[in-house]
Amino acid sequence: KLMEIQEKVSQMISCRSSTSFFPNKLFAIIRGLQKAEGTMEQPEELPGAHIKLGTAALEFIKFVSHVFALDKTVKREVGVLRKQMLKLANVQAYSEEAQFKNPCLTFILPDVICSYCNHCRDLDLCRDPDLIQHVWKCDRCEHQYDKDLIEASLVQIINKRHTNYQVQDLVCGRCGEVKVTNMGQYCACSGEYKNRSTPSDFRKDLIPFLNIAKYHKFEWLEETLHTCLDPVGAAPSIFDR
């Protein structure tokens, strides 16, 4: 029975089968998106946005291909269908712009407690449909969350990450051993010591929080992040005193 279902799914996706269902419909949608390209409104940028999106047709192709690829039994058929769809968009199948990347990062703030009913839940600050609409209500009693407490929790998380970055261990770039001496510049294996977490990794880790601060208007959080990311620029000038 399972083999019959897999065979039918394969035929529906295949571009070469006479009983194919998806290819012609998908091709029509792609052509429709291409015709309406100049008249479509730009989607609202969400707090988790971190990459520049391509055309609507290209993004549709990447999302559909990624979803179909979840079924490993039709991997070959999906690969052929993906190439055919990308050909309509004049994009090479192995180019950088054709690769799927999740356009929305996420950060889940755990254990947010409603002050009215004590209901505890995790809040996805980048993808939760209610929070994206700036609706900060408990999903059980619909009482308003205290945004100041949520912002304070986020600031505490940022300060902890900043402290961990500043006091991190140095490791040998050759053997990976942690530095145990104070003055030594090189490891016993002659390898040079380096940070376990690089500055670029640290900045990349904080960028989603900066987007969250701007989207949800967390001014204290945004100020804290600017201090961490650019301490010199965030410091007050002596001429302002």
Coordinates of N, CA, C and O in Angstrom, one line a residue, residues 74-200:
V74 N 11.1 11.0 -3.4 CA 10.9 11.7 -4.7 C 12.0 12.7 -4.9 O 11.8 13.7 -5.6
K75 N 13.2 12.4 -4.4 CA 14.3 13.3 -4.5 C 14.7 13.6 -5.9 O 14.9 14.7 -6.3
R76 N 14.7 12.6 -6.8 CA 15.1 12.8 -8.2 C 14.1 13.6 -8.9 O 14.4 14.5 -9.7
E77 N 12.8 13.3 -8.7 CA 11.7 14.0 -9.4 C 11.7 15.5 -9.0 O 11.5 16.4 -9.8
V78 N 12.0 15.7 -7.7 CA 12.0 17.1 -7.2 C 13.2 17.9 -7.8 O 13.0 19.0 -8.1
G79 N 14.3 17.2 -7.9 CA 15.5 17.8 -8.5 C 15.2 18.3 -10.0 O 15.6 19.4 -10.4
V80 N 14.5 17.4 -10.7 CA 14.2 17.7 -12.1 C 13.2 18.9 -12.2 O 13.3 19.8 -12.9
L81 N 12.2 18.8 -11.3 CA 11.2 19.9 -11.3 C 11.8 21.2 -10.9 O 11.4 22.3 -11.4
R82 N 12.7 21.2 -9.9 CA 13.4 22.4 -9.5 C 14.1 23.0 -10.6 O 14.1 24.3 -10.8
K83 N 14.9 22.3 -11.4 CA 15.6 22.8 -12.5 C 14.7 23.4 -13.5 O 15.0 24.4 -14.1
Q84 N 13.6 22.8 -13.8 CA 12.6 23.3 -14.8 C 12.1 24.6 -14.3 O 11.9 25.6 -15.1
M85 N 11.7 24.7 -13.0 CA 11.2 26.0 -12.5 C 12.2 27.1 -12.5 O 11.9 28.2 -12.9
L86 N 13.5 26.8 -12.2 CA 14.5 27.8 -12.2 C 14.8 28.2 -13.6 O 15.2 29.4 -13.8
K87 N 14.7 27.3 -14.6 CA 14.9 27.7 -16.0 C 13.9 28.8 -16.4 O 14.2 29.7 -17.1
L88 N 12.7 28.7 -15.9 CA 11.7 29.7 -16.2 C 12.1 31.1 -15.6 O 11.8 32.1 -16.2
A89 N 12.8 31.0 -14.5 CA 13.2 32.3 -13.8 C 14.6 32.7 -14.3 O 15.1 33.7 -13.8
N90 N 15.2 32.0 -15.3 CA 16.5 32.3 -15.8 C 17.6 32.4 -14.7 O 18.4 33.3 -14.6
V91 N 17.5 31.3 -13.8 CA 18.5 31.2 -12.7 C 19.1 29.9 -12.8 O 18.5 28.8 -13.0
Q92 N 20.5 29.8 -12.7 CA 21.2 28.6 -12.7 C 20.9 27.8 -11.4 O 20.8 28.3 -10.3
A93 N 20.7 26.5 -11.6 CA 20.3 25.6 -10.5 C 21.3 25.6 -9.3 O 21.0 25.4 -8.2
Y94 N 22.6 25.8 -9.7 CA 23.7 25.7 -8.7 C 24.3 27.0 -8.3 O 25.3 27.1 -7.6
S95 N 23.6 28.1 -8.7 CA 24.1 29.4 -8.3 C 23.7 29.7 -6.9 O 22.9 29.1 -6.3
E96 N 24.3 30.8 -6.3 CA 24.1 31.1 -4.9 C 22.7 31.6 -4.7 O 22.1 31.3 -3.7
E97 N 22.2 32.4 -5.6 CA 20.8 32.9 -5.4 C 19.7 31.8 -5.5 O 18.6 32.1 -5.1
A98 N 20.1 30.6 -6.1 CA 19.1 29.6 -6.2 C 19.0 28.7 -4.9 O 18.1 27.9 -4.8
Q99 N 19.9 28.9 -4.0 CA 20.0 28.1 -2.8 C 19.0 28.6 -1.7 O 18.9 29.8 -1.5
F100 N 18.3 27.7 -1.1 CA 17.3 28.1 -0.1 C 18.0 28.5 1.2 O 18.8 27.7 1.7
K101 N 17.6 29.6 1.8 CA 18.0 30.0 3.1 C 16.7 30.5 3.8 O 16.0 31.3 3.2
N102 N 16.6 30.1 5.0 CA 15.4 30.6 5.8 C 15.5 32.1 6.0 O 16.5 32.6 6.6
P103 N 14.5 32.8 5.4 CA 14.6 34.3 5.4 C 14.3 34.9 6.8 O 14.5 36.1 6.9
C104 N 13.9 34.1 7.7 CA 13.5 34.7 9.0 C 14.2 33.9 10.2 O 13.9 32.7 10.4
L105 N 15.1 34.6 10.8 CA 15.7 34.0 12.0 C 14.7 34.0 13.2 O 13.6 34.5 13.0
T106 N 15.0 33.3 14.2 CA 14.1 33.3 15.3 C 14.8 33.4 16.6 O 16.0 33.0 16.7
F107 N 14.2 33.9 17.6 CA 14.7 33.9 19.0 C 13.5 33.6 19.9 O 12.5 34.4 19.9
I108 N 13.5 32.6 20.7 CA 12.4 32.2 21.6 C 12.8 32.6 23.0 O 13.8 32.1 23.6
L109 N 12.0 33.5 23.6 CA 12.3 33.9 25.0 C 11.5 32.9 25.9 O 10.3 32.8 25.8
P110 N 12.2 32.1 26.7 CA 11.5 31.0 27.4 C 10.9 31.5 28.7 O 11.3 32.6 29.3
D111 N 9.8 30.8 29.1 CA 9.2 31.0 30.4 C 8.8 32.4 30.7 O 9.1 33.0 31.8
V112 N 8.0 32.9 29.8 CA 7.3 34.2 30.1 C 6.0 34.0 30.8 O 5.2 33.3 30.4
I113 N 5.9 34.6 32.0 CA 4.8 34.3 32.9 C 3.8 35.5 32.9 O 4.2 36.6 33.0
C114 N 2.5 35.2 32.7 CA 1.5 36.2 32.8 C 1.3 36.6 34.2 O 1.1 35.8 35.1
S115 N 1.3 37.9 34.4 CA 1.2 38.4 35.8 C -0.2 38.3 36.4 O -0.5 38.5 37.6
Y116 N -1.2 37.9 35.5 CA -2.6 37.8 36.0 C -3.0 36.4 36.3 O -3.5 36.1 37.3
C117 N -2.7 35.5 35.3 CA -3.1 34.1 35.5 C -2.0 33.1 35.8 O -2.2 31.9 36.0
N118 N -0.7 33.6 35.8 CA 0.5 32.8 36.0 C 0.7 31.8 34.9 O 1.4 30.8 35.2
H119 N 0.1 31.9 33.8 CA 0.3 31.0 32.7 C 1.7 31.2 32.1 O 2.1 32.4 31.9
C120 N 2.5 30.2 32.0 CA 3.9 30.2 31.5 C 3.9 29.7 30.0 O 3.4 28.7 29.7
R121 N 4.6 30.5 29.2 CA 4.8 30.1 27.8 C 6.1 30.7 27.2 O 6.7 31.6 27.8
D122 N 6.5 30.1 26.1 CA 7.6 30.6 25.4 C 7.2 31.6 24.3 O 6.2 31.3 23.6
L123 N 7.9 32.7 24.1 CA 7.5 33.7 23.1 C 8.5 33.7 22.0 O 9.7 33.9 22.2
D124 N 8.0 33.5 20.8 CA 8.9 33.6 19.6 C 8.8 35.1 19.2 O 7.8 35.5 18.5
L125 N 9.8 35.8 19.5 CA 9.8 37.3 19.2 C 9.9 37.6 17.8 O 9.8 38.8 17.4
C126 N 10.3 36.7 16.9 CA 10.4 37.0 15.5 C 9.3 36.4 14.6 O 9.1 36.9 13.5
R127 N 8.6 35.4 15.0 CA 7.7 34.7 14.2 C 6.3 34.6 14.7 O 5.4 34.2 14.0
D128 N 6.1 34.8 16.0 CA 4.8 34.7 16.6 C 3.8 35.7 15.9 O 4.0 36.9 15.8
P129 N 2.7 35.2 15.3 CA 1.8 36.0 14.5 C 1.2 37.2 15.4 O 1.0 38.3 14.8
D130 N 0.9 37.0 16.6 CA 0.4 38.0 17.5 C 1.4 39.1 17.8 O 1.1 40.3 17.7
L131 N 2.6 38.7 18.1 CA 3.7 39.6 18.4 C 4.1 40.4 17.2 O 4.4 41.6 17.3
I132 N 4.0 39.8 16.0 CA 4.3 40.6 14.8 C 3.3 41.7 14.6 O 3.6 42.8 14.0
Q133 N 2.1 41.5 15.0 CA 1.0 42.5 15.0 C 1.0 43.4 16.2 O 0.1 44.2 16.4
H134 N 2.1 43.3 17.0 CA 2.3 44.1 18.3 C 1.1 43.9 19.3 O 0.7 44.8 20.0
V135 N 0.6 42.6 19.3 CA -0.4 42.2 20.3 C 0.3 41.4 21.4 O 0.7 40.3 21.1
W136 N 0.5 42.0 22.5 CA 1.2 41.4 23.6 C 0.3 40.9 24.7 O 0.1 41.5 25.8
K137 N -0.5 39.8 24.4 CA -1.5 39.3 25.3 C -1.3 37.9 25.6 O -0.8 37.1 24.8
C138 N -1.6 37.5 26.8 CA -1.6 36.1 27.2 C -2.6 35.3 26.4 O -3.7 35.7 26.2
D139 N -2.2 34.1 25.9 CA -3.1 33.3 25.0 C -4.1 32.6 25.8 O -5.0 32.0 25.3
R140 N -4.0 32.6 27.2 CA -5.1 32.0 28.0 C -6.1 33.0 28.5 O -7.3 32.8 28.3
C141 N -5.7 34.1 29.2 CA -6.6 35.0 29.8 C -6.7 36.3 29.0 O -7.5 37.2 29.4
E142 N -5.8 36.5 28.0 CA -5.8 37.7 27.1 C -5.4 39.0 27.9 O -5.7 40.1 27.6
H143 N -4.7 38.8 29.1 CA -4.2 39.9 29.8 C -2.9 40.4 29.2 O -2.2 39.6 28.6
Q144 N -2.7 41.7 29.3 CA -1.6 42.3 28.6 C -0.3 41.9 29.3 O -0.2 41.9 30.6
Y145 N 0.8 41.5 28.5 CA 2.1 41.2 29.1 C 2.8 42.5 29.5 O 2.5 43.6 28.9
D146 N 3.6 42.5 30.4 CA 4.4 43.6 30.8 C 5.7 43.7 29.9 O 6.6 42.9 30.1
K147 N 5.6 44.6 28.9 CA 6.7 44.7 27.9 C 8.0 45.1 28.6 O 9.1 44.8 28.1
D148 N 7.9 45.9 29.7 CA 9.1 46.3 30.3 C 9.9 45.2 31.0 O 11.1 45.1 30.9
L149 N 9.2 44.2 31.5 CA 9.8 43.0 32.1 C 10.4 42.2 31.0 O 11.5 41.6 31.2
I150 N 9.7 42.1 29.9 CA 10.3 41.3 28.8 C 11.5 41.9 28.2 O 12.5 41.3 27.9
E151 N 11.5 43.3 28.1 CA 12.7 44.0 27.6 C 13.8 43.8 28.6 O 15.0 43.6 28.2
A152 N 13.5 43.9 29.9 CA 14.6 43.7 30.9 C 15.2 42.3 30.8 O 16.4 42.1 31.0
S153 N 14.4 41.3 30.5 CA 14.9 39.9 30.4 C 15.8 39.8 29.2 O 16.9 39.2 29.2
L154 N 15.5 40.5 28.1 CA 16.3 40.5 26.9 C 17.7 41.2 27.2 O 18.7 40.8 26.7
V155 N 17.6 42.4 27.9 CA 18.8 43.1 28.2 C 19.7 42.2 29.1 O 21.0 42.2 28.9
Q156 N 19.1 41.5 30.0 CA 19.9 40.6 30.9 C 20.6 39.5 30.0 O 21.8 39.1 30.3
I157 N 19.9 39.0 29.0 CA 20.5 38.0 28.1 C 21.7 38.5 27.3 O 22.7 37.9 27.2
I158 N 21.5 39.8 26.8 CA 22.6 40.4 26.1 C 23.8 40.7 27.0 O 24.9 40.4 26.5
N159 N 23.6 41.2 28.2 CA 24.7 41.4 29.1 C 25.4 40.2 29.4 O 26.7 40.2 29.5
K160 N 24.7 39.1 29.6 CA 25.3 37.8 29.9 C 26.1 37.3 28.7 O 27.3 36.8 28.9
R161 N 25.6 37.4 27.5 CA 26.4 37.0 26.3 C 27.6 37.9 26.1 O 28.7 37.4 25.7
H162 N 27.4 39.2 26.4 CA 28.6 40.1 26.2 C 29.7 39.7 27.2 O 30.9 39.7 26.9
T163 N 29.3 39.4 28.5 CA 30.3 39.0 29.5 C 31.0 37.7 29.1 O 32.2 37.6 29.3
N164 N 30.2 36.8 28.7 CA 30.8 35.5 28.2 C 31.8 35.7 27.1 O 32.8 35.0 27.1
Y165 N 31.5 36.6 26.2 CA 32.4 36.9 25.1 C 33.7 37.5 25.6 O 34.8 37.1 25.2
Q166 N 33.6 38.4 26.6 CA 34.8 39.1 27.1 C 35.7 38.2 27.9 O 36.9 38.4 27.9
V167 N 35.1 37.3 28.6 CA 35.9 36.4 29.5 C 36.2 35.0 28.9 O 36.6 34.1 29.7
Q168 N 36.0 34.9 27.6 CA 36.1 33.6 27.0 C 37.6 33.1 27.1 O 38.5 33.9 27.2
D169 N 37.8 31.8 26.9 CA 39.1 31.2 26.9 C 39.7 31.4 25.6 O 39.0 31.5 24.5
L170 N 41.1 31.5 25.6 CA 41.8 31.4 24.3 C 42.2 30.0 24.0 O 42.6 29.2 25.0
V171 N 42.1 29.6 22.8 CA 42.5 28.2 22.4 C 43.5 28.2 21.3 O 43.6 29.2 20.6
C172 N 44.3 27.2 21.3 CA 45.3 27.0 20.3 C 44.7 26.8 18.9 O 43.8 25.9 18.8
G173 N 45.1 27.5 17.9 CA 44.6 27.3 16.6 C 45.0 26.1 15.9 O 44.5 25.6 14.9
R174 N 46.1 25.4 16.5 CA 46.6 24.2 15.9 C 46.0 22.9 16.6 O 45.5 22.0 15.9
C175 N 46.2 22.8 17.9 CA 45.8 21.6 18.6 C 44.5 21.8 19.4 O 43.9 20.8 19.9
G176 N 44.0 23.0 19.5 CA 42.7 23.3 20.2 C 42.8 23.3 21.7 O 41.8 23.4 22.4
E177 N 44.0 23.2 22.3 CA 44.2 23.2 23.8 C 43.8 24.6 24.3 O 44.2 25.7 23.7
V178 N 43.2 24.7 25.5 CA 42.9 26.0 26.1 C 44.2 26.5 26.7 O 45.0 25.8 27.3
K179 N 44.4 27.9 26.6 CA 45.5 28.5 27.2 C 45.5 28.5 28.7 O 44.4 28.9 29.3
V180 N 46.5 28.1 29.3 CA 46.6 28.0 30.8 C 47.6 29.0 31.4 O 47.6 29.3 32.6
T181 N 48.5 29.6 30.6 CA 49.4 30.6 31.1 C 48.9 32.0 30.8 O 48.1 32.2 29.9
N182 N 49.5 32.9 31.5 CA 49.1 34.3 31.4 C 49.8 35.1 30.3 O 49.3 35.9 29.6
M183 N 51.1 34.8 30.2 CA 52.0 35.6 29.3 C 52.4 34.9 28.0 O 52.9 35.5 27.1
G184 N 52.2 33.6 27.9 CA 52.6 32.9 26.7 C 51.8 33.3 25.5 O 50.6 33.4 25.5
Q185 N 52.5 33.5 24.4 CA 51.9 33.9 23.2 C 51.6 32.7 22.3 O 50.7 32.8 21.5
Y186 N 52.4 31.7 22.5 CA 52.2 30.5 21.6 C 52.1 29.3 22.5 O 52.5 29.2 23.6
C187 N 51.4 28.3 21.9 CA 51.2 27.0 22.6 C 52.4 26.2 22.6 O 53.4 26.5 21.8
A188 N 52.4 25.1 23.3 CA 53.6 24.2 23.3 C 53.8 23.5 22.0 O 54.9 23.1 21.7
C189 N 52.8 23.5 21.2 CA 52.9 22.9 19.8 C 53.2 23.9 18.8 O 53.2 23.7 17.6
S190 N 53.5 25.1 19.3 CA 53.9 26.3 18.4 C 52.7 26.9 17.7 O 52.9 27.8 16.8
G191 N 51.5 26.5 18.1 CA 50.3 27.1 17.5 C 50.0 28.4 18.2 O 50.3 28.6 19.4
E192 N 49.4 29.3 17.4 CA 49.1 30.7 18.0 C 47.7 30.6 18.6 O 46.8 30.0 18.1
Y193 N 47.5 31.3 19.8 CA 46.3 31.3 20.5 C 45.3 32.3 19.7 O 45.7 33.3 19.2
K194 N 44.0 31.9 19.8 CA 43.0 32.7 19.2 C 41.7 32.6 20.1 O 41.6 31.7 20.9
N195 N 40.8 33.5 19.8 CA 39.5 33.5 20.6 C 38.7 32.3 20.2 O 38.7 31.9 19.0
R196 N 38.0 31.7 21.2 CA 37.1 30.6 20.9 C 35.9 31.1 20.0 O 35.5 30.4 19.1
S197 N 35.4 32.3 20.3 CA 34.4 32.9 19.5 C 34.9 34.2 18.9 O 35.5 35.1 19.6
T198 N 34.8 34.3 17.6 CA 35.4 35.5 16.9 C 34.5 36.7 17.0 O 33.3 36.6 17.3
P199 N 35.1 37.9 16.8 CA 34.2 39.1 16.9 C 33.1 39.1 15.9 O 32.0 39.5 16.2
S200 N 33.3 38.5 14.7 CA 32.3 38.5 13.7 C 31.1 37.5 14.1 O 29.9 37.8 13.9

